[in-house]
Each structure stands twice: as structure tokens, then as C-alpha cells.
Coordinates of C-alpha atoms and ligand atoms in Angstrom, one line a residue:
X1 CA 94.9 36.0 170.1
X2 CA 96.8 34.6 173.1
X3 CA 95.5 35.4 176.6
X4 CA 93.7 38.6 175.2
X5 CA 90.4 36.8 176.0
X6 CA 91.3 37.2 179.6
X7 CA 91.2 40.9 179.1
X8 CA 88.3 41.1 177.0
X9 CA 86.2 39.1 179.1
X10 CA 87.3 41.4 182.4
X11 CA 86.0 44.3 180.4
X12 CA 82.7 43.0 179.7
X13 CA 82.0 40.9 182.7
X14 CA 82.8 44.0 185.1
X15 CA 80.3 46.0 183.3
X16 CA 77.6 43.2 183.8
X17 CA 77.9 41.6 180.5
X18 CA 77.9 37.8 180.1
X19 CA 81.0 36.4 178.3
X20 CA 81.0 33.1 176.2
X21 CA 84.7 32.4 175.8
X22 CA 84.9 30.0 172.6
X23 CA 86.9 27.0 172.8
X24 CA 90.7 27.3 172.7
X25 CA 91.8 27.8 169.1
X26 CA 92.3 24.3 167.7
X27 CA 92.8 22.4 164.3
X28 CA 89.1 22.4 164.3
X29 CA 88.9 26.1 164.5
X30 CA 91.3 26.5 161.8
X31 CA 89.3 24.0 159.6
X32 CA 86.1 25.9 160.2
X33 CA 87.8 29.2 159.6
X34 CA 89.4 28.0 156.5
X35 CA 86.2 26.5 154.9
X36 CA 84.5 29.8 155.0
X37 CA 87.3 32.3 154.2
X38 CA 88.8 33.4 150.8
X39 CA 91.7 31.1 150.1
X40 CA 94.4 33.5 150.2
X41 CA 93.5 35.7 153.0
X42 CA 95.9 35.9 156.0
X43 CA 95.9 33.3 158.7
X44 CA 94.6 35.6 161.7
X45 CA 91.4 36.0 159.7
X46 CA 90.6 32.3 159.2
X47 CA 91.5 31.9 162.9
X48 CA 89.2 34.8 164.0
X49 CA 86.3 33.3 161.8
X50 CA 86.8 30.3 163.2
X51 CA 86.6 31.5 166.8
X52 CA 83.6 33.2 166.3
X53 CA 81.7 30.6 164.6
X54 CA 82.5 28.4 167.7
X55 CA 81.5 31.0 169.8
X56 CA 78.1 31.5 168.3
X57 CA 77.5 27.5 168.3
X58 CA 78.4 27.8 172.2
X59 CA 75.8 30.4 172.5
X60 CA 76.9 33.7 172.0
X61 CA 74.4 36.1 170.6
X62 CA 76.6 39.1 170.1
X63 CA 80.2 39.4 168.6
X64 CA 82.7 42.3 168.9
X65 CA 85.2 43.1 166.3
X66 CA 87.3 46.1 165.6
X67 CA 88.0 48.1 162.4
X68 CA 91.3 49.0 162.7
X69 CA 92.9 51.9 160.6
X70 CA 96.2 50.7 158.8
X71 CA 97.6 49.9 155.4
X72 CA 96.7 46.2 155.1
X73 CA 93.9 43.8 155.1
X74 CA 93.1 44.2 158.9
X75 CA 91.0 47.4 158.0
X76 CA 88.8 44.8 155.9
X77 CA 88.4 42.2 158.6
X78 CA 85.3 43.4 160.2
X79 CA 83.1 43.9 157.2
X80 CA 84.4 40.5 155.8
X81 CA 83.7 38.6 158.9
X82 CA 80.3 40.1 159.1
X83 CA 79.2 39.3 155.7
X84 CA 80.7 35.5 155.9
X85 CA 78.6 35.3 159.2
X86 CA 75.4 36.7 157.6
X87 CA 76.0 34.3 154.5
X88 CA 75.9 31.4 157.0
X89 CA 72.8 32.3 158.4
X90 CA 74.0 33.4 161.7
X91 CA 71.9 36.4 162.4
X92 CA 73.7 37.7 165.9
X93 CA 74.3 41.4 167.0
X94 CA 77.6 42.3 165.5
X95 CA 79.3 45.2 167.2
X96 CA 82.0 46.8 165.4
X97 CA 84.4 48.9 167.3
X98 CA 85.7 51.3 164.5
X99 CA 88.8 52.7 165.2
X100 CA 88.9 54.8 162.3
X101 CA 86.9 57.3 164.3
X102 CA 89.2 57.3 167.3
X103 CA 90.3 55.0 169.6
X104 CA 89.4 55.6 173.2
X105 CA 86.0 57.4 172.8
X106 CA 84.9 54.4 169.9
X107 CA 86.1 51.8 172.6
X108 CA 83.7 53.4 175.3
X109 CA 80.8 53.5 172.8
X110 CA 81.4 49.9 171.8
X111 CA 81.5 49.0 175.4
X112 CA 78.0 50.9 176.3
X113 CA 76.5 49.0 173.1
X114 CA 77.7 45.4 174.2
X115 CA 77.0 45.8 177.9
X116 CA 74.1 48.0 178.0
X117 CA 76.0 50.0 181.1
X118 CA 76.3 53.7 180.3
X119 CA 77.8 54.6 183.5
X120 CA 81.1 56.3 182.3
X121 CA 82.8 55.9 185.9
X122 CA 82.0 52.1 185.5
X123 CA 83.3 52.1 182.3
X124 CA 86.5 54.0 183.1
X125 CA 87.2 51.5 186.0
X126 CA 86.9 48.3 183.9
X127 CA 89.1 49.9 181.3
X128 CA 91.6 50.6 183.9
X129 CA 91.3 47.0 185.6
X130 CA 91.6 45.5 181.9
X131 CA 94.6 47.4 181.0
X132 CA 96.3 46.6 184.5
X133 CA 95.4 42.9 183.5
X134 CA 97.4 43.2 180.1
X135 CA 100.7 44.3 182.2
X136 CA 100.3 41.4 184.7
X137 CA 99.9 38.8 181.5
X138 CA 103.0 40.5 179.8
X139 CA 104.9 40.1 183.2
X140 CA 103.8 36.6 183.9
X141 CA 104.9 35.8 180.1
X142 CA 108.4 36.9 180.9
X143 CA 108.5 35.4 184.2
X144 CA 107.3 31.9 182.5
X145 CA 110.1 32.5 180.1
X146 CA 112.9 32.6 182.3
X147 CA 111.8 29.4 184.5
X148 CA 111.1 27.6 181.5
X149 CA 114.3 28.0 179.9
X150 CA 116.0 26.6 183.0
X151 CA 113.5 24.1 184.5
X152 CA 114.8 20.8 185.5
X153 CA 111.1 18.7 184.8
X154 CA 109.7 19.9 181.5
X155 CA 106.3 21.6 181.8
X156 CA 106.3 22.6 185.5
X157 CA 106.7 26.1 185.2
X158 CA 103.7 26.3 182.4
X159 CA 101.4 24.4 184.7
X160 CA 102.1 26.8 187.5
X161 CA 101.5 29.8 184.9
X162 CA 98.3 28.4 183.9
X163 CA 97.0 28.4 187.4
X164 CA 98.1 32.0 187.3
X165 CA 96.2 32.7 184.4
X166 CA 93.2 31.5 186.1
X167 CA 93.7 33.5 189.2
X168 CA 94.1 36.6 186.9
X169 CA 90.9 35.9 185.1
X170 CA 89.1 35.6 188.4
X171 CA 90.3 39.0 189.7
X172 CA 87.3 41.4 190.0
X173 CA 89.1 44.4 190.9
X174 CA 92.7 45.9 191.3
X175 CA 93.2 44.5 194.9
X176 CA 92.4 41.0 193.9
X177 CA 94.4 41.4 190.7
X178 CA 97.6 42.5 192.7
X179 CA 97.0 39.7 195.1
X180 CA 96.6 37.2 192.0
X181 CA 99.6 38.3 190.4
X182 CA 101.9 38.1 193.6
X183 CA 100.4 34.4 194.0
X184 CA 101.3 33.7 190.2
X185 CA 104.8 34.8 190.5
X186 CA 105.5 32.7 193.6
X187 CA 103.8 29.8 192.1
X188 CA 106.0 30.1 189.0
X189 CA 109.2 30.5 191.1
X190 CA 108.4 27.2 192.7
X191 CA 109.7 25.6 189.7
X192 CA 113.1 23.5 190.4
X193 CA 115.8 25.2 188.1
X194 CA 119.3 24.3 186.6
X195 CA 121.0 27.4 187.4
X196 CA 124.1 26.4 185.3
X197 CA 122.3 25.9 182.1
X198 CA 123.7 27.9 179.3
X199 CA 120.6 29.8 178.3
X200 CA 120.1 31.7 175.0
X201 CA 118.5 34.8 174.8
X202 CA 116.2 35.6 172.0
X203 CA 113.3 38.3 170.8
X204 CA 110.2 37.6 169.2
X205 CA 109.1 40.0 166.7
X206 CA 106.6 40.0 163.5
X207 CA 103.1 40.3 162.8
X208 CA 101.3 40.6 166.4
X209 CA 99.0 37.8 166.2
X210 CA 101.7 35.3 165.2
X211 CA 103.9 36.3 168.2
X212 CA 101.2 36.1 170.9
X213 CA 99.0 33.3 169.7
X214 CA 100.7 29.8 170.7
X215 CA 98.4 27.9 168.5
X216 CA 99.4 29.9 165.3
X217 CA 103.0 29.7 166.1
X218 CA 102.9 26.1 167.1
X219 CA 103.8 26.9 170.6
X220 CA 107.2 28.3 169.6
X221 CA 108.1 29.7 173.1
X222 CA 107.6 26.3 174.8
X223 CA 109.8 24.6 172.2
X224 CA 112.5 27.3 172.5
X225 CA 112.3 26.9 176.4
X226 CA 112.8 22.9 176.0
X227 CA 116.1 24.0 174.0
X228 CA 117.3 26.4 176.7
X229 CA 116.1 29.5 175.1
X230 CA 114.6 32.4 177.1
X231 CA 112.4 34.6 174.9
X232 CA 111.2 38.0 175.2
X233 CA 108.5 39.4 172.9
X234 CA 109.2 42.6 171.2
X235 CA 105.4 42.6 170.1
X236 CA 103.6 42.6 173.3
X237 CA 99.9 43.5 174.2
X238 CA 101.1 46.0 176.8
X239 CA 103.4 47.7 174.0
X240 CA 100.1 47.7 171.6
X241 CA 98.0 49.2 174.4
X242 CA 100.8 51.8 175.5
X243 CA 100.7 52.9 172.0
X244 CA 97.2 52.8 170.9
X245 CA 95.3 53.6 174.1
X246 CA 97.5 55.3 176.7
X247 CA 97.3 59.0 176.3
X248 CA 100.7 60.6 176.0
X249 CA 100.8 62.6 179.0
X250 CA 100.2 59.5 181.2
X251 CA 102.8 57.4 179.5
X252 CA 106.4 57.0 180.7
X253 CA 109.2 56.5 178.2
X254 CA 109.0 56.0 174.4
X255 CA 106.2 53.8 173.0
X256 CA 107.1 50.3 171.1
X257 CA 106.2 52.2 168.0
X258 CA 108.3 55.5 168.4
X259 CA 111.3 53.2 169.4
X260 CA 110.6 51.2 166.2
X261 CA 110.7 54.2 164.0
X262 CA 113.8 55.4 165.5
X263 CA 115.6 52.1 165.1
X264 CA 114.1 51.2 161.5
X265 CA 115.9 53.7 160.0
X266 CA 117.7 54.0 157.4
X267 CA 116.1 50.9 156.2
X268 CA 112.4 51.8 156.3
X269 CA 111.3 55.3 156.9
X270 CA 107.5 55.0 157.0
X271 CA 104.5 53.1 158.1
X272 CA 103.6 50.3 155.3
X273 CA 101.2 48.5 157.1
X274 CA 100.7 45.7 159.8
X275 CA 103.7 45.5 162.0
X276 CA 106.5 45.9 159.7
X277 CA 107.9 49.0 160.7
X278 CA 108.0 47.3 164.4
X279 CA 110.1 44.4 162.8
X280 CA 112.8 46.0 161.2
X281 CA 113.0 48.4 164.3
X282 CA 113.0 45.2 166.4
X283 CA 115.9 43.8 164.9
X284 CA 118.1 46.7 164.9
X285 CA 117.2 47.1 168.7
X286 CA 118.1 43.7 169.6
X287 CA 121.1 44.0 167.4
X288 CA 122.2 47.0 169.6
X289 CA 121.7 45.2 172.8
X290 CA 124.0 42.5 171.7
X291 CA 121.5 39.3 172.6
X292 CA 121.8 36.0 170.7
X293 CA 119.2 36.0 168.0
X294 CA 115.7 37.1 166.6
X295 CA 113.1 35.2 165.2
X296 CA 110.6 36.8 163.0
X297 CA 106.9 35.4 162.6
X298 CA 104.6 36.1 159.8
X299 CA 101.5 34.6 158.4
X300 CA 101.5 33.3 154.8
X301 CA 100.5 36.2 152.5
X302 CA 101.1 38.9 154.9
X303 CA 101.9 41.8 152.7
X304 CA 103.7 44.2 155.2
X305 CA 106.0 41.4 156.4
X306 CA 106.7 40.1 153.0
X307 CA 108.2 43.6 152.6
X308 CA 110.1 43.6 156.2
X309 CA 111.5 40.3 155.3
X310 CA 113.0 41.6 152.1
X311 CA 115.0 44.2 154.4
X312 CA 116.4 41.6 156.4
X313 CA 119.4 40.5 153.9
X314 CA 120.6 44.2 154.0
X315 CA 120.4 44.3 158.0
X316 CA 122.6 41.0 157.8
X317 CA 125.0 42.8 155.7
X318 CA 125.3 45.3 158.1
X319 CA 125.9 43.1 160.9
X320 CA 122.5 42.4 162.4
X321 CA 122.5 39.6 164.8
X322 CA 121.0 36.1 163.7
X323 CA 117.5 36.1 162.3
X324 CA 115.5 33.3 161.7
X325 CA 112.0 34.2 159.6
X326 CA 109.4 31.9 159.7
X327 CA 106.2 32.0 157.7
X328 CA 103.4 30.3 159.0
X329 CA 100.3 28.7 157.4
X330 CA 97.7 26.3 157.9
X331 CA 99.9 23.5 157.6
X332 CA 100.4 22.4 161.2
X333 CA 103.3 19.7 160.6
X334 CA 105.7 20.1 163.3
X335 CA 108.7 18.0 162.2
X336 CA 110.2 20.4 159.9
X337 CA 109.4 23.4 162.3
X338 CA 111.1 21.9 165.1
X339 CA 114.3 20.8 162.7
X340 CA 114.5 24.7 162.0
X341 CA 114.3 25.9 165.5
X342 CA 117.0 23.3 166.3
X343 CA 119.4 24.3 163.8
X344 CA 118.8 28.0 164.6
X345 CA 119.5 27.2 168.3
X346 CA 122.7 25.6 167.1
X347 CA 124.1 28.3 165.3
X348 CA 123.3 30.9 168.0
X349 CA 125.2 28.6 170.4
X350 CA 128.0 28.2 168.2
X351 CA 128.4 32.0 167.3
X352 CA 128.1 32.6 171.4
X353 CA 131.0 30.5 172.1
X354 CA 133.0 31.8 168.9
X355 CA 132.4 35.4 170.1
X356 CA 133.3 34.7 173.8
X357 CA 136.6 33.0 172.8
X358 CA 137.4 36.0 170.6
X359 CA 137.0 38.2 173.6
Ligands
LIG1 S1 99.4 42.5 159.2 FE1 99.4 40.7 157.7 S2 98.6 39.4 158.8 FE2 98.1 41.1 159.9 S3 95.9 41.6 158.9 FE3 97.6 42.8 157.9 S4 98.2 41.6 156.0 FE4 96.8 40.2 157.5

């Protein structure tokens, strides 16, 4: 799921475990996952199963998966993946971090099991480093998005960003991470940009896996950058960590979930699973902020996001900003996808010009 592998491998490596990072998610990963998955299961499941099989084939002897509380199929993922791997004859160590039983303590228990390191001081220190990496990665994504929408030579900012990812991945402690962060930012800032380009601002929301994973969303942010659009992820890893892992007394300000509950009213009053309440709340929030548009991403057959999409027409009638809802599945054809993005960008540009003329 995007760059989360850097965070998870940091956690395991700093506790003395060896990490096998599976090959980058590709069409091959998807076709392996699809082959061994129930047909109508959502796309993230298929990709995860494909990732696991590729990791095992690359030498992984254990895999880690979360069982997550919630009102959608994610709660069943872990058991189903274990069954699928057993049926395929992969008898590896399967570590299920059961978040139904509590988040922080279950994570510590899982880390002990995976790495064999029982030193609580080491574990807390590793979690601290990993959480810091989450926020650094989120920041690099934001900086990349700024430069990508304005760069003179296509691809320059992303090349610098990729170097930055390697430096963050290599950082073994907070001091090294701070240096890596600084170095990565200044590398991206070397990108030559056109200051006068008319840039649009768009938020991305929807199911978190689709928002964070560039393979699943067909590299949407790169495509938008090419069209002069700066993106901001309403769904981010940092937002999730702040909601799910950081205790209330250590947090500053509202969490993404708290803000979503507030803004989703009166359209949606309770959690209906997945990231639906966040999606509805993010649209209302983006509308209030007066940005140019929002893109909602969901996997085909995702129940909570089907529900949230059915709320969008009411939000549009009440004056919400332009919303593009994209449903993604294993069809990876690009032409139709790019045409829809271009049409949406045209629409936002025209609307922006009309609004500025009306002022
Ligand atoms: S939120 Fe949607 S895609 Fe994600 S696990 Fe639940 S049903 Fe599947």
C-alpha cells in the first residue's frame, strides 16, 4: 500500500528482524492475487494476496497481517488470506495482529512474535521511529505534489522524490531520519518549476488503499501533476496513525476521523464501514475550504464507498465543489481513465475562470 513498506520494514529491521520486501506491485501481482481470490472480493484483497505470494516466493518465512475491527470485509481479510495460503500449500508462519483486541498492545505483542525481541524499551523506540517516518513520508508526498504540478521537465520531481524515499528507508534512528528528510526536501526543491503555471488544487479521498497505492489508482497523482494539478491526500497514513495509534493526550488538534464526523453531518451520521464517513466529511470540508475539486477513489464492489457515492448527488445539489468519483478494478486500461481526468480538469479550470470573472 504505497510507501507503507518503508514504515513496516523500519519497525521490523530496528528490532533485529530480517525483511523481505516483495517486488513492487505489478500486473503480475494482480493476476496472481486475482487467480486465487473469490471473484467479487475487493481489489485491495487481491493485491495483498498477490504481494504475499510474491514475498513467499522471494524467501519470506513469515507474514504479518492485521485483523481490523470495522463494518466491512477488511475484518475477514486475515482469515481468508491465511486459508488461501494454506490451500496453496504455503506453510509459513502467519502472524495475525488482531486489532479487535486493542490497537497498541496488540501491535506490541505482534512485534514481539515477529522479531523475537521482547525488550519493551527497544519496541517503543522502534515504533517511535516508524511513526516519525510516516509523517516524513506524508510531507515528502505533499512537497512532491507541489513541484510535480509546476515542473518544467516532466518526471524530475519524482526522480528526486524516489531518491528521498531511499534515504528515509535507510535511516536507522531519529537523527538519521531528520537528515534524510532535510536532504530529500532539498533534492526535490532542485526541480526547475514554472511559477506562472495556472495550478488547480484537488483533494483525494475515498478508500485508503486506493488513495495511497499508485498501482491501484493508475498513478493518478502523476497524471494530474502532468495536467497542472496539485493534489492533497485527505486520506493519509499520518491521518490514520493519528486516529488509530496515537493516544488522545499526545495528540494536537482534531483527528481526521473526528473532523469527518463533524463535516459529514447531516448526510451521514454514523460509521457505515471502511472510509465512507471520511469520504463524505472530506467533500464537505474541501467545499468549505473553496479548493477546485475533489476526486473520490473506490475499489469495485466496495460496499461502504458505494454508499458514500450515493450521497454525492445530494451534496452536489447543496453546492459541493466538483466531484469526480472513480471506481477502480483490475481492468488497467489507461485511455478512458486519462480522458476522464482531462475532462474533469477542463471542467474545474472553466469553473475557476467563471468564478474569478464573477468576483
Ligand atoms: S473498505 Fe471497501 S475495499 Fe476496503 S476492505 Fe472494506 S469493502 Fe474492501
